[in-house]
PDB file of C-alpha atoms in Angstrom:
ATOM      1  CA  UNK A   1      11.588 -40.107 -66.362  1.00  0.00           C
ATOM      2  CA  UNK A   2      14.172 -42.998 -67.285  1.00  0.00           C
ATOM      3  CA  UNK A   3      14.288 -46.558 -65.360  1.00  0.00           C
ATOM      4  CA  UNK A   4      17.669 -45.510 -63.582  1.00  0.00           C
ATOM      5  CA  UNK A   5      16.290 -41.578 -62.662  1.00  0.00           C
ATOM      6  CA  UNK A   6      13.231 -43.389 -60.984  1.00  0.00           C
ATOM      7  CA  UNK A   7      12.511 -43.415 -57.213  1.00  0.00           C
ATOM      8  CA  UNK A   8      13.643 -46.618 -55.599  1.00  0.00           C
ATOM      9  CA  UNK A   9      10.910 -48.393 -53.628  1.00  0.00           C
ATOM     10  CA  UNK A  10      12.232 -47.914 -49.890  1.00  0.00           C
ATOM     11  CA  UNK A  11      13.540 -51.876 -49.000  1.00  0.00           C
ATOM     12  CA  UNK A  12      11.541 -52.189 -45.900  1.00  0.00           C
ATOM     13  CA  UNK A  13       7.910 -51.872 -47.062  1.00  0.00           C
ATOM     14  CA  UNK A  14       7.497 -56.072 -47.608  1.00  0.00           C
ATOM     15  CA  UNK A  15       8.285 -55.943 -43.560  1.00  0.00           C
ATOM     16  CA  UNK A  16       5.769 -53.502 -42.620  1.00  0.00           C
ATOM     17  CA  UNK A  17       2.981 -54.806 -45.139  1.00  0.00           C
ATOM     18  CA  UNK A  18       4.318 -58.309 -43.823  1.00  0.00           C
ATOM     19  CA  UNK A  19       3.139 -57.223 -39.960  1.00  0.00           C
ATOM     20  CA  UNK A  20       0.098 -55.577 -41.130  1.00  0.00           C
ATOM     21  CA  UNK A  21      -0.888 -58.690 -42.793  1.00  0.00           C
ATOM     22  CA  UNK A  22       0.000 -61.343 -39.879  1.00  0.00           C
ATOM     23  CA  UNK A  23      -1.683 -59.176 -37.075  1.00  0.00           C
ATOM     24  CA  UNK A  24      -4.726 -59.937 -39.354  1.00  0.00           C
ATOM     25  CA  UNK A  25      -3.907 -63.693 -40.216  1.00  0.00           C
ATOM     26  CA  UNK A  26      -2.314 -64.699 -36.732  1.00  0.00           C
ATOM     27  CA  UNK A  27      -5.353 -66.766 -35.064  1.00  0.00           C
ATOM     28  CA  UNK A  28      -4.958 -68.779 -38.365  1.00  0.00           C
ATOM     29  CA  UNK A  29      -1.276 -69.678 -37.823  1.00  0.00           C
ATOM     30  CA  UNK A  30      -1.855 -70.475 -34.640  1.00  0.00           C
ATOM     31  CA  UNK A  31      -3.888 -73.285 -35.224  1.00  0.00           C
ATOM     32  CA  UNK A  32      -2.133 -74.601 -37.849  1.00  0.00           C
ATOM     33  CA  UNK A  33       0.647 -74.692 -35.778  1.00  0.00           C
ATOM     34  CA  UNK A  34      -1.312 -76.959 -32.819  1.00  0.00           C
ATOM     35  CA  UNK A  35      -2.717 -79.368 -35.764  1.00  0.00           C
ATOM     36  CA  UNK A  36       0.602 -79.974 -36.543  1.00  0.00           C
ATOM     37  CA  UNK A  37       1.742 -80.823 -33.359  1.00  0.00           C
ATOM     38  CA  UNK A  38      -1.412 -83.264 -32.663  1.00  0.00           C
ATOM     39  CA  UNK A  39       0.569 -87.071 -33.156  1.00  0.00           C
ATOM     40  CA  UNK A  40      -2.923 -87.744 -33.793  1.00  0.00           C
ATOM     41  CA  UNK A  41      -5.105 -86.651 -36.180  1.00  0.00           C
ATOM     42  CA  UNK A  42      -7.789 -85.799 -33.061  1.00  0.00           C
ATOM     43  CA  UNK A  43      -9.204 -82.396 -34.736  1.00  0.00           C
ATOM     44  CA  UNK A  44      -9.957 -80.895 -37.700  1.00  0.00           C
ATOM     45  CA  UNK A  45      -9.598 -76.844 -38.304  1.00  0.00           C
ATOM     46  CA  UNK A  46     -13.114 -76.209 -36.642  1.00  0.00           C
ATOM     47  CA  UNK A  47     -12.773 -78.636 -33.573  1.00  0.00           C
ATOM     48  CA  UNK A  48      -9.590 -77.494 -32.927  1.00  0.00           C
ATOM     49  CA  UNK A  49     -10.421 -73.601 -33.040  1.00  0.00           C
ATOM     50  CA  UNK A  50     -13.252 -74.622 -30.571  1.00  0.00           C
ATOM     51  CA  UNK A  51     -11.026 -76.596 -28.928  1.00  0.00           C
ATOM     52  CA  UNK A  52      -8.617 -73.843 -28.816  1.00  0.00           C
ATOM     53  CA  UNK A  53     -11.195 -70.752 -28.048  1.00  0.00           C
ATOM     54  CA  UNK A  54     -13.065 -73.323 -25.090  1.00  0.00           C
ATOM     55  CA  UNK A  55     -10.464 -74.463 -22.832  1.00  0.00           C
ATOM     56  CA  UNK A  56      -8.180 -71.123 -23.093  1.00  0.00           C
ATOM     57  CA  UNK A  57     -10.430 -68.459 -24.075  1.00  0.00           C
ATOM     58  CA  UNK A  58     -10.595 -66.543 -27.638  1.00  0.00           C
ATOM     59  CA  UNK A  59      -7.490 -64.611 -27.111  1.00  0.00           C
ATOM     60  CA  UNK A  60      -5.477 -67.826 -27.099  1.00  0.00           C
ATOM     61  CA  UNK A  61      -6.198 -67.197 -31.072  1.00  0.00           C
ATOM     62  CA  UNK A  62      -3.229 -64.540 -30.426  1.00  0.00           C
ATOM     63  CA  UNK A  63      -0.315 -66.487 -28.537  1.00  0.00           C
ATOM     64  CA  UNK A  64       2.445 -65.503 -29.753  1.00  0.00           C
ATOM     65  CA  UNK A  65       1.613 -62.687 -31.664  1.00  0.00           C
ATOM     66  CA  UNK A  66       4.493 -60.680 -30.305  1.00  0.00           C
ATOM     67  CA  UNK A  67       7.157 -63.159 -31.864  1.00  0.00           C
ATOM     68  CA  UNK A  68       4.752 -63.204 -34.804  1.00  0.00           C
ATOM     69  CA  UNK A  69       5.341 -59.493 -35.388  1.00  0.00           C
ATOM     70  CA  UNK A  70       9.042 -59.755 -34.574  1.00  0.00           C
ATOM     71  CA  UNK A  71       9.432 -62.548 -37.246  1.00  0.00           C
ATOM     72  CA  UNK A  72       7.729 -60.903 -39.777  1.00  0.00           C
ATOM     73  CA  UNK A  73      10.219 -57.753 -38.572  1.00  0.00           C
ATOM     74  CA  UNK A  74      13.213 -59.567 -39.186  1.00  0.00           C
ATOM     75  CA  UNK A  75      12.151 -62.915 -41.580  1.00  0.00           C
ATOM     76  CA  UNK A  76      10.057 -60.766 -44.810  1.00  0.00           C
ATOM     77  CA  UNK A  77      11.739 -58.137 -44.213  1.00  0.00           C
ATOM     78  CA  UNK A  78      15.105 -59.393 -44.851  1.00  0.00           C
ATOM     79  CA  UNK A  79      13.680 -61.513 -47.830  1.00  0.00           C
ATOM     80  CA  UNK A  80      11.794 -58.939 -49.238  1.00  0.00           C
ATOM     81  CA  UNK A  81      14.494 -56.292 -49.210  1.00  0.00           C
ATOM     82  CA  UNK A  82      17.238 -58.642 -50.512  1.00  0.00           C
ATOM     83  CA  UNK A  83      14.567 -59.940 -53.330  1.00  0.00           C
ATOM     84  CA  UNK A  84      14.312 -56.345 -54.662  1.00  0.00           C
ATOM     85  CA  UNK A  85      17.810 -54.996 -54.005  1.00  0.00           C
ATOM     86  CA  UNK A  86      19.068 -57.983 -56.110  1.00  0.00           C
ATOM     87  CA  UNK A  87      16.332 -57.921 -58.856  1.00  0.00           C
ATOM     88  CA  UNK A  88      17.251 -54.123 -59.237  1.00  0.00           C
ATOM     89  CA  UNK A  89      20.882 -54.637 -59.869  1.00  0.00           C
ATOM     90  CA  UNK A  90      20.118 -57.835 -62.095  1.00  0.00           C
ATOM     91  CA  UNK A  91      17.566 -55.455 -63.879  1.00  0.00           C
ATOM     92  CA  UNK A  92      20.416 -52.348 -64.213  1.00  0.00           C
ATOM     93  CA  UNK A  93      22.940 -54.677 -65.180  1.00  0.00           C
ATOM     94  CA  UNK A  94      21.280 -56.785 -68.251  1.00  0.00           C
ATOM     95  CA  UNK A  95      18.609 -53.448 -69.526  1.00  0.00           C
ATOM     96  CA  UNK A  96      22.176 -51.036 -69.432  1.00  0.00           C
ATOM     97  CA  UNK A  97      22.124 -49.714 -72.835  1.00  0.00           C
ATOM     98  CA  UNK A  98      19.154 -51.550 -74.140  1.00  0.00           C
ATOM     99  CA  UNK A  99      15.729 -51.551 -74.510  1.00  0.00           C
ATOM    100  CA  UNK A 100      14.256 -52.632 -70.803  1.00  0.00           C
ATOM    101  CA  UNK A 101      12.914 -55.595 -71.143  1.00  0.00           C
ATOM    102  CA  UNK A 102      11.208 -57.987 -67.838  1.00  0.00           C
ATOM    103  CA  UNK A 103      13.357 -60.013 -66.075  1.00  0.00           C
ATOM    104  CA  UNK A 104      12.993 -64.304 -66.973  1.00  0.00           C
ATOM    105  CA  UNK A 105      11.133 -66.234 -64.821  1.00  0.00           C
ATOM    106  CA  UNK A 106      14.220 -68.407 -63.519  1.00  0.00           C
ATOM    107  CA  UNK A 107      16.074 -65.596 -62.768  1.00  0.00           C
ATOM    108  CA  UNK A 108      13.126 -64.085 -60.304  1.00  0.00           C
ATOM    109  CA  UNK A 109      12.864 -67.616 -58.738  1.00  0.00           C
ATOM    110  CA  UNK A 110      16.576 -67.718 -58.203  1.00  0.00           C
ATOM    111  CA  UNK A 111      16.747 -64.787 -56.594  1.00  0.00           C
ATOM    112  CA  UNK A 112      14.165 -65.274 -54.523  1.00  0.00           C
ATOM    113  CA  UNK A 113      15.066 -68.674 -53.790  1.00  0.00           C
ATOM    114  CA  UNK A 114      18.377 -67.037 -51.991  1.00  0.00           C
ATOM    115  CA  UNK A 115      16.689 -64.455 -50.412  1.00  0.00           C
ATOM    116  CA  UNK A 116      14.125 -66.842 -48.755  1.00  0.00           C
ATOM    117  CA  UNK A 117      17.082 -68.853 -47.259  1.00  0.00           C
ATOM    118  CA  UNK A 118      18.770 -65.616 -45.965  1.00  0.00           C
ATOM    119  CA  UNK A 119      15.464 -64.810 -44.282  1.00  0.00           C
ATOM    120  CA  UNK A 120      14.780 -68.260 -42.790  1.00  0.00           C
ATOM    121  CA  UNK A 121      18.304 -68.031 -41.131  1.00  0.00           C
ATOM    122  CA  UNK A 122      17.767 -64.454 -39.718  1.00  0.00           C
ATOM    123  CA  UNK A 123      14.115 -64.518 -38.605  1.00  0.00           C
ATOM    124  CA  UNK A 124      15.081 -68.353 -37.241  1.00  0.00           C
ATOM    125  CA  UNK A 125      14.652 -67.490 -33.371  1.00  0.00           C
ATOM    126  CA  UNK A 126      11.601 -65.154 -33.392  1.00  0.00           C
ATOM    127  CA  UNK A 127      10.544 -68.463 -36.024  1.00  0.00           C
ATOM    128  CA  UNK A 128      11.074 -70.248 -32.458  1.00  0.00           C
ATOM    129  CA  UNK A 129       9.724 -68.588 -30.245  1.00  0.00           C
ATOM    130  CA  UNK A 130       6.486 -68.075 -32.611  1.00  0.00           C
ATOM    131  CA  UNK A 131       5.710 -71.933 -32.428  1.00  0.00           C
ATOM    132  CA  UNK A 132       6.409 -71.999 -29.123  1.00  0.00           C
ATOM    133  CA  UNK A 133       4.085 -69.584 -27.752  1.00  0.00           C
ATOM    134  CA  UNK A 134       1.508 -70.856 -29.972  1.00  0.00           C
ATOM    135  CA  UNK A 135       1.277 -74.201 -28.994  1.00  0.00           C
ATOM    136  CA  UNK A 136       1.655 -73.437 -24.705  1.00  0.00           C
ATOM    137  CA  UNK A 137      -2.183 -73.809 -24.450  1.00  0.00           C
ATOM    138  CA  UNK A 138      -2.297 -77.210 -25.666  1.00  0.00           C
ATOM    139  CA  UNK A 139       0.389 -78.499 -23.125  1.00  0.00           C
ATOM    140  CA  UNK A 140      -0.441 -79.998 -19.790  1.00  0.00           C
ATOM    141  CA  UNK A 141      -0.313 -77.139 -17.350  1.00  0.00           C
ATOM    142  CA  UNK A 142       2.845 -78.142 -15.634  1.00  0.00           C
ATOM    143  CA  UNK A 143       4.839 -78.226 -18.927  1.00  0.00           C
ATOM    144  CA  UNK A 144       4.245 -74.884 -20.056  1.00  0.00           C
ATOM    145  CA  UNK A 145       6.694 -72.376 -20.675  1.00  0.00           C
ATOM    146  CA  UNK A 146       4.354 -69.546 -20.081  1.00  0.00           C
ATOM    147  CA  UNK A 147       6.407 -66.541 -22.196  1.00  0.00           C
ATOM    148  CA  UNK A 148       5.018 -63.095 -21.499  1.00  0.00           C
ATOM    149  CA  UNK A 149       6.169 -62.058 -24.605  1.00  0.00           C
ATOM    150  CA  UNK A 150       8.831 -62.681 -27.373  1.00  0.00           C
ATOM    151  CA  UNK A 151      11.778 -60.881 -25.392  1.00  0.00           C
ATOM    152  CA  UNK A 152      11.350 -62.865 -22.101  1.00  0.00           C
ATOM    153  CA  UNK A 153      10.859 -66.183 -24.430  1.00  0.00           C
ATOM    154  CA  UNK A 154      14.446 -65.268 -26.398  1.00  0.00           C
ATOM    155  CA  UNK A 155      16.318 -64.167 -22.710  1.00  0.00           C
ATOM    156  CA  UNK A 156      14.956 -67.869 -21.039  1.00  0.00           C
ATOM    157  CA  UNK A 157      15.421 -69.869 -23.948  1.00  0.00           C
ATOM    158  CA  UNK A 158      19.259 -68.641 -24.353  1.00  0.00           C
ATOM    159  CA  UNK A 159      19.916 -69.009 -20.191  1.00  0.00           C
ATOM    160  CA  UNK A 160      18.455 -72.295 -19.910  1.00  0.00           C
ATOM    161  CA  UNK A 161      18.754 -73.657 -23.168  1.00  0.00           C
ATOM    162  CA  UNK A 162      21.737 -72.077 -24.490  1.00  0.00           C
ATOM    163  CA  UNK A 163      22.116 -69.661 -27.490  1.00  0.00           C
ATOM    164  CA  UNK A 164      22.668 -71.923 -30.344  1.00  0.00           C
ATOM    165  CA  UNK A 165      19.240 -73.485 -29.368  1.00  0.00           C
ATOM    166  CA  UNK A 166      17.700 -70.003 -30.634  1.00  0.00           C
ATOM    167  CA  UNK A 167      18.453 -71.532 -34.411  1.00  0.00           C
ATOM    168  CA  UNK A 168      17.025 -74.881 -33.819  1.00  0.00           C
ATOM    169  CA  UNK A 169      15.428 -75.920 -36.918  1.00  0.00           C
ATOM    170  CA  UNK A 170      17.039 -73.024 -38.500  1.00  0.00           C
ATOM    171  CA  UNK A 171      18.110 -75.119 -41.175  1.00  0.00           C
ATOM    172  CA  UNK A 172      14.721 -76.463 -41.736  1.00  0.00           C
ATOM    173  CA  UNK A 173      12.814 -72.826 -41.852  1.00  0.00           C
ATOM    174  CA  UNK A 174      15.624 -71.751 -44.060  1.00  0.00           C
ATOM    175  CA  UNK A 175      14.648 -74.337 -46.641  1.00  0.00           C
ATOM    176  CA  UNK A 176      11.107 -73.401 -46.324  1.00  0.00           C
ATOM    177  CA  UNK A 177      11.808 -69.847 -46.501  1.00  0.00           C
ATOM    178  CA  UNK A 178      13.413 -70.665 -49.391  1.00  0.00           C
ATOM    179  CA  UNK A 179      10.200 -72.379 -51.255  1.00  0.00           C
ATOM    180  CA  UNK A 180       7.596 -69.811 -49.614  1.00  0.00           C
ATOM    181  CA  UNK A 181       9.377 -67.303 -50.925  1.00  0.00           C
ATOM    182  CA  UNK A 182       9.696 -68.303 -54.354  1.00  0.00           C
ATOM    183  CA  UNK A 183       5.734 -69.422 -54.107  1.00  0.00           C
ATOM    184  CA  UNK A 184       5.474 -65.996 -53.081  1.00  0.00           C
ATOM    185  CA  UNK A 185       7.606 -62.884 -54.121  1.00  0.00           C
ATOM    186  CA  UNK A 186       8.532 -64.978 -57.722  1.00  0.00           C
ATOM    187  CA  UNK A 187       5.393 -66.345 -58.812  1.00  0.00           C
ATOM    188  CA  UNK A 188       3.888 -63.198 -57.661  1.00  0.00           C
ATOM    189  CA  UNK A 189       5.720 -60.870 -59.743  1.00  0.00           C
ATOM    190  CA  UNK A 190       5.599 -62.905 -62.939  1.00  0.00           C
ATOM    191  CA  UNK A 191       1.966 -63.488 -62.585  1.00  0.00           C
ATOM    192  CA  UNK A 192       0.729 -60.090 -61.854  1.00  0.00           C
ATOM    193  CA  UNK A 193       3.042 -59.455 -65.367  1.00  0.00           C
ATOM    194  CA  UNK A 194       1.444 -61.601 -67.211  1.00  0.00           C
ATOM    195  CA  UNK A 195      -2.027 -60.960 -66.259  1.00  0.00           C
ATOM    196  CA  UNK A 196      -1.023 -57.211 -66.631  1.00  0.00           C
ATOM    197  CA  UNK A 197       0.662 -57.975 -70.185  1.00  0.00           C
ATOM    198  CA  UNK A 198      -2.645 -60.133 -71.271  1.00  0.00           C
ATOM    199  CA  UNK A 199      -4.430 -56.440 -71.782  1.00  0.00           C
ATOM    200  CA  UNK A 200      -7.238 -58.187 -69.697  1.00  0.00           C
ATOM    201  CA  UNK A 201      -5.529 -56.510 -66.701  1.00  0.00           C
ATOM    202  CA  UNK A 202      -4.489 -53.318 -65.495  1.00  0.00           C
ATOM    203  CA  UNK A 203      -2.228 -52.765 -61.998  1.00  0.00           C
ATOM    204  CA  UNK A 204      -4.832 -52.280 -59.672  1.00  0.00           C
ATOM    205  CA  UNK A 205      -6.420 -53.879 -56.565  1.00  0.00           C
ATOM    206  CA  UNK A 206      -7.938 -56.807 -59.007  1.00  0.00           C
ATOM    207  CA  UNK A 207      -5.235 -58.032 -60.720  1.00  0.00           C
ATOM    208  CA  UNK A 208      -2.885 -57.636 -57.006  1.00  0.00           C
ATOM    209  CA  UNK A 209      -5.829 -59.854 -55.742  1.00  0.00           C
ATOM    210  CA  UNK A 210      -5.208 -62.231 -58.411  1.00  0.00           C
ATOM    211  CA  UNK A 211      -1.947 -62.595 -58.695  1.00  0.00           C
ATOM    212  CA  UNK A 212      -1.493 -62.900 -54.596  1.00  0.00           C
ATOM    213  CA  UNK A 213      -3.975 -65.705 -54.389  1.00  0.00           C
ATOM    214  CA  UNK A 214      -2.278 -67.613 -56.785  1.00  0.00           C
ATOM    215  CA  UNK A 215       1.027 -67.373 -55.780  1.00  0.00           C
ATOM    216  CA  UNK A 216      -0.501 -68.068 -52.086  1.00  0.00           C
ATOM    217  CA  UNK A 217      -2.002 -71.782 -53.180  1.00  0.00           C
ATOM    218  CA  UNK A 218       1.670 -72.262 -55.456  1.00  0.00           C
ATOM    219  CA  UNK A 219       3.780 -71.462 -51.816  1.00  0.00           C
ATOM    220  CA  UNK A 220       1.268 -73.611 -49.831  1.00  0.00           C
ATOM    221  CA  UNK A 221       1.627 -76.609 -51.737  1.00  0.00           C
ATOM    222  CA  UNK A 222       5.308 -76.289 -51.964  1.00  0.00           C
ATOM    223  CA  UNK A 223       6.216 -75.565 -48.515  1.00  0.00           C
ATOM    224  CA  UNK A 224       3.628 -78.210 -46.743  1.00  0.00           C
ATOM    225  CA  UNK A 225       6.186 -81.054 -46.148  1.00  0.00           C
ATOM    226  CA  UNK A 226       8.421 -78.497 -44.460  1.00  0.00           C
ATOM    227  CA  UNK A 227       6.036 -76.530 -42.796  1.00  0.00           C
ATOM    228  CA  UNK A 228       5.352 -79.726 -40.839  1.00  0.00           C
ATOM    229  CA  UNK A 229       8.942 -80.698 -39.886  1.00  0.00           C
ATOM    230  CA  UNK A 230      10.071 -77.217 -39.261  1.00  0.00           C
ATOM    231  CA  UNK A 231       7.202 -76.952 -36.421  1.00  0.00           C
ATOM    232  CA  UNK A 232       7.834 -80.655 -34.992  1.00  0.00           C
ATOM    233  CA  UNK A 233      11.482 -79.121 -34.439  1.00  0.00           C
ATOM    234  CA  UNK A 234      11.318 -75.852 -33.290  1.00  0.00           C
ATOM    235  CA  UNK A 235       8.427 -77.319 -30.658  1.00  0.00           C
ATOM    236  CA  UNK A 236      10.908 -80.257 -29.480  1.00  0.00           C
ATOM    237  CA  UNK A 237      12.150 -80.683 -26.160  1.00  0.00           C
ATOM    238  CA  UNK A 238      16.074 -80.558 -26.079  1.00  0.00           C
ATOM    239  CA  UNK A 239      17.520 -84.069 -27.706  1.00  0.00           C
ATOM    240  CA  UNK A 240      13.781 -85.382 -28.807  1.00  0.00           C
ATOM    241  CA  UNK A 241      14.641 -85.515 -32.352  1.00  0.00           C
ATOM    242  CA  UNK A 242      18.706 -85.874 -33.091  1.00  0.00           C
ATOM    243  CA  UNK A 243      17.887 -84.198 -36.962  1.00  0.00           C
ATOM    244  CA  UNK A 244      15.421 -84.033 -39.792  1.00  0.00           C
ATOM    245  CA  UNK A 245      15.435 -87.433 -40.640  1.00  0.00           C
ATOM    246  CA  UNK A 246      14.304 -88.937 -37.454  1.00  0.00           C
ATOM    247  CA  UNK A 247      11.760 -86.132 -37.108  1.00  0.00           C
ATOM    248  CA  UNK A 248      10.244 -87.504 -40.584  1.00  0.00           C
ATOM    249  CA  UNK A 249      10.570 -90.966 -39.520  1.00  0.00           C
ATOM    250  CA  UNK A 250       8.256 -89.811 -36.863  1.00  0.00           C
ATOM    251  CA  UNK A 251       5.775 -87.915 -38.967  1.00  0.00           C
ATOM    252  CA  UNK A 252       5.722 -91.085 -41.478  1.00  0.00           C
ATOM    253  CA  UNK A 253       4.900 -93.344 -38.364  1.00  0.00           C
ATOM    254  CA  UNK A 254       0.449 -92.127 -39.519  1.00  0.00           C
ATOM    255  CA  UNK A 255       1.673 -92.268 -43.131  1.00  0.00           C
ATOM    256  CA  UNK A 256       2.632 -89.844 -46.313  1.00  0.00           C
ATOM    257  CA  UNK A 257      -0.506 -87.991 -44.717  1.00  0.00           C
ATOM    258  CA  UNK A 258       1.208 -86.901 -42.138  1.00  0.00           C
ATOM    259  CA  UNK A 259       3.364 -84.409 -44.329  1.00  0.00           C
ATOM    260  CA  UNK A 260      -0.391 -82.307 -45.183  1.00  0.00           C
ATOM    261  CA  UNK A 261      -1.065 -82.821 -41.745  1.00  0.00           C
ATOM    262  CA  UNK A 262      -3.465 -79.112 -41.213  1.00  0.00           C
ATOM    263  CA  UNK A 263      -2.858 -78.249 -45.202  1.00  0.00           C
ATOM    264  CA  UNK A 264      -6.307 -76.466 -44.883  1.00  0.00           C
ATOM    265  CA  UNK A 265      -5.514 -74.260 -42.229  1.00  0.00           C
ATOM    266  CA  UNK A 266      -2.394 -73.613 -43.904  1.00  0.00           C
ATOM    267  CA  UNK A 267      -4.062 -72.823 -47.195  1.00  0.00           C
ATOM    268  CA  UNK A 268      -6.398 -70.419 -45.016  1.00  0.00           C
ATOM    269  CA  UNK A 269      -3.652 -69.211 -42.858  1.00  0.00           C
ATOM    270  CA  UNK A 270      -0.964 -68.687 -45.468  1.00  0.00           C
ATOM    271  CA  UNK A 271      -3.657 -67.459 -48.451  1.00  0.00           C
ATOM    272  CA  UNK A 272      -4.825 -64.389 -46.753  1.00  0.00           C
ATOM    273  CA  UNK A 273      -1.370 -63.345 -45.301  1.00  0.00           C
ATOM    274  CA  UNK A 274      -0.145 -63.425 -48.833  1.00  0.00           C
ATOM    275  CA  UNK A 275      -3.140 -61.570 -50.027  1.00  0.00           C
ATOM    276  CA  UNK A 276      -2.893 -59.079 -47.776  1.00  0.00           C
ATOM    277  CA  UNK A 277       0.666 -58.668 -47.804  1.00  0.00           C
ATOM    278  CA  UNK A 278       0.699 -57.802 -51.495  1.00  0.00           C
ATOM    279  CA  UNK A 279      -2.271 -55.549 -51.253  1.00  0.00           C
ATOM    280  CA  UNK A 280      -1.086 -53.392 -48.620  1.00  0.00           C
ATOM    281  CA  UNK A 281       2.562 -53.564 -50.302  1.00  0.00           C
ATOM    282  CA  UNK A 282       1.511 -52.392 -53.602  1.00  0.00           C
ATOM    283  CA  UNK A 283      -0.356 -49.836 -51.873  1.00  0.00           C
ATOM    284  CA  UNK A 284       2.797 -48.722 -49.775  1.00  0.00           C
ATOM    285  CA  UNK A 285       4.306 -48.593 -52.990  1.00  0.00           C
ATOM    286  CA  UNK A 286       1.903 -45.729 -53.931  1.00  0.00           C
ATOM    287  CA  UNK A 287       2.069 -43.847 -51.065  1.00  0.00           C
ATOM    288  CA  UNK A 288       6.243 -43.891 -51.046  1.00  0.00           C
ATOM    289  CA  UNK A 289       6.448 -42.446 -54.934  1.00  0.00           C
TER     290      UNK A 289
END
């Protein structure tokens, strides 16, 4: 069977291997997401999971996990999909009457570069709500917003709030969509080729594992800086922060620090999700051929 006569991977299996892996990974995120809201450096990961699991109970470990699921719906998916659609035309278009040959490296981080930023815009207000709903524990009881689930958080925030208030920080989670997804989806791809190409490696579970849990510590050190802004801003009260640059003068107010401020949890949180995003992808992959 030729390259061009072979079955097309259906676009929307990053999105559903994206949910499969958050509803494993979201108790991580979510307490990333309150030690990067802590002005203060008060706890680490374990204190504030105890913290967290003590004063709200252990299924606190899953607020938000509705907007979770319904960014990982619209967010990978969109990435994902555009990532392949474009790499398959780039593919068609420069193999077309040659021998096939793999795609360069700055191409694949290009393209994934654009389709992270395309993502970041659309999965923007589930993004919102996410952070949101995460961090309502740790408020004082009169100031939270107590969503029942992702819907009800989108309907109040767009009555009271107004719509355009949806894609706050949309421009920050864009940017970081951008770098997770080239940490990701690129240095995924070319690292699974070149273990595979090594002759060490075959495609199967090991070398996925590999290749995932690389490209998982690559996006987390890329993305950290943004990580923390983009969760300072989508948390905000209205007019707390008039843009990015006082919301970093604010994080630099405990030092450079503050820009790794939970990079462990991250690490944890984002390195598994990546893991087992690829591993149940590639093995949606089989099951779709």
């Amino acid at each position: 069977m030729t390259k061009s006569n072979q079955k097309k991977d259906p676009w929307y299996l990053g999105g559903i291997a994206s949910i499969g892996a958050v509803l494993i990974t979201h108790p991580l995120d979510t307490i990333k997401v309150q030690l990067q809201t802590q002005q203060h450096a008060r706890f680490g990961f374990f204190g504030m999971t105890v913290n967290i699991v003590k004063n709200n109970g252990f299924f606190a470990l899953y607020n938000g996990i509705s907007a979770a699921v319904l960014r990982q719906a619209t967010y990978s998916t969109t990435r994902f999909a555009c990532y392949e659609i474009v790499k398959d035309i780039v593919n068609n278009r420069s193999n077309s009457g040659s021998k096939p040959k793999d795609m360069p490296f700055y191409q694949k981080i290009l393209i994934a570069g654009m389709s992270g930023a395309i993502g970041g815009i659309v999965g923007a207000p589930a993004d919102l709500t996410n952070v949101r709903m995460q961090n309502d524990s740790k408020l004082p009881i009169d100031q939270r917003r107590n969503y029942k689930h992702c819907f009800e958080a989108l309907l109040r925030i767009t009555r009271t709030e107004g719509f355009s208030r949806l894609f706050a920080g949309a421009s920050m989670a864009s940017s970081r969509g951008m770098l997770v997804t080239v940490g990701q989806l690129a240095f995924y791809d070319e690292i699974k080729f070149r273990l595979i190409k090594s002759t060490y490696f075959a495609d199967n579970l090991l070398t996925h594992f590999t290749a995932s849990l690389s490209a998982g510590v690559i996006a987390t050190i890329i993305t950290m800086p943004l990580d923390v802004l983009k969760t300072r801003l989508m948390n905000a009260k209205p007019g707390e922060y008039s843009g990015i640059l006082e919301c970093a003068k604010d994080v630099l107010k405990v030092g450079p620090s503050g820009f790794f401020k939970g990079f462990t949890p991250a690490f944890v949180r984002l390195g598994p999700h990546t893991i087992f995003t690829f591993i149940f992808l590639e093995q949606l992959k089989k099951l779709a051929k």
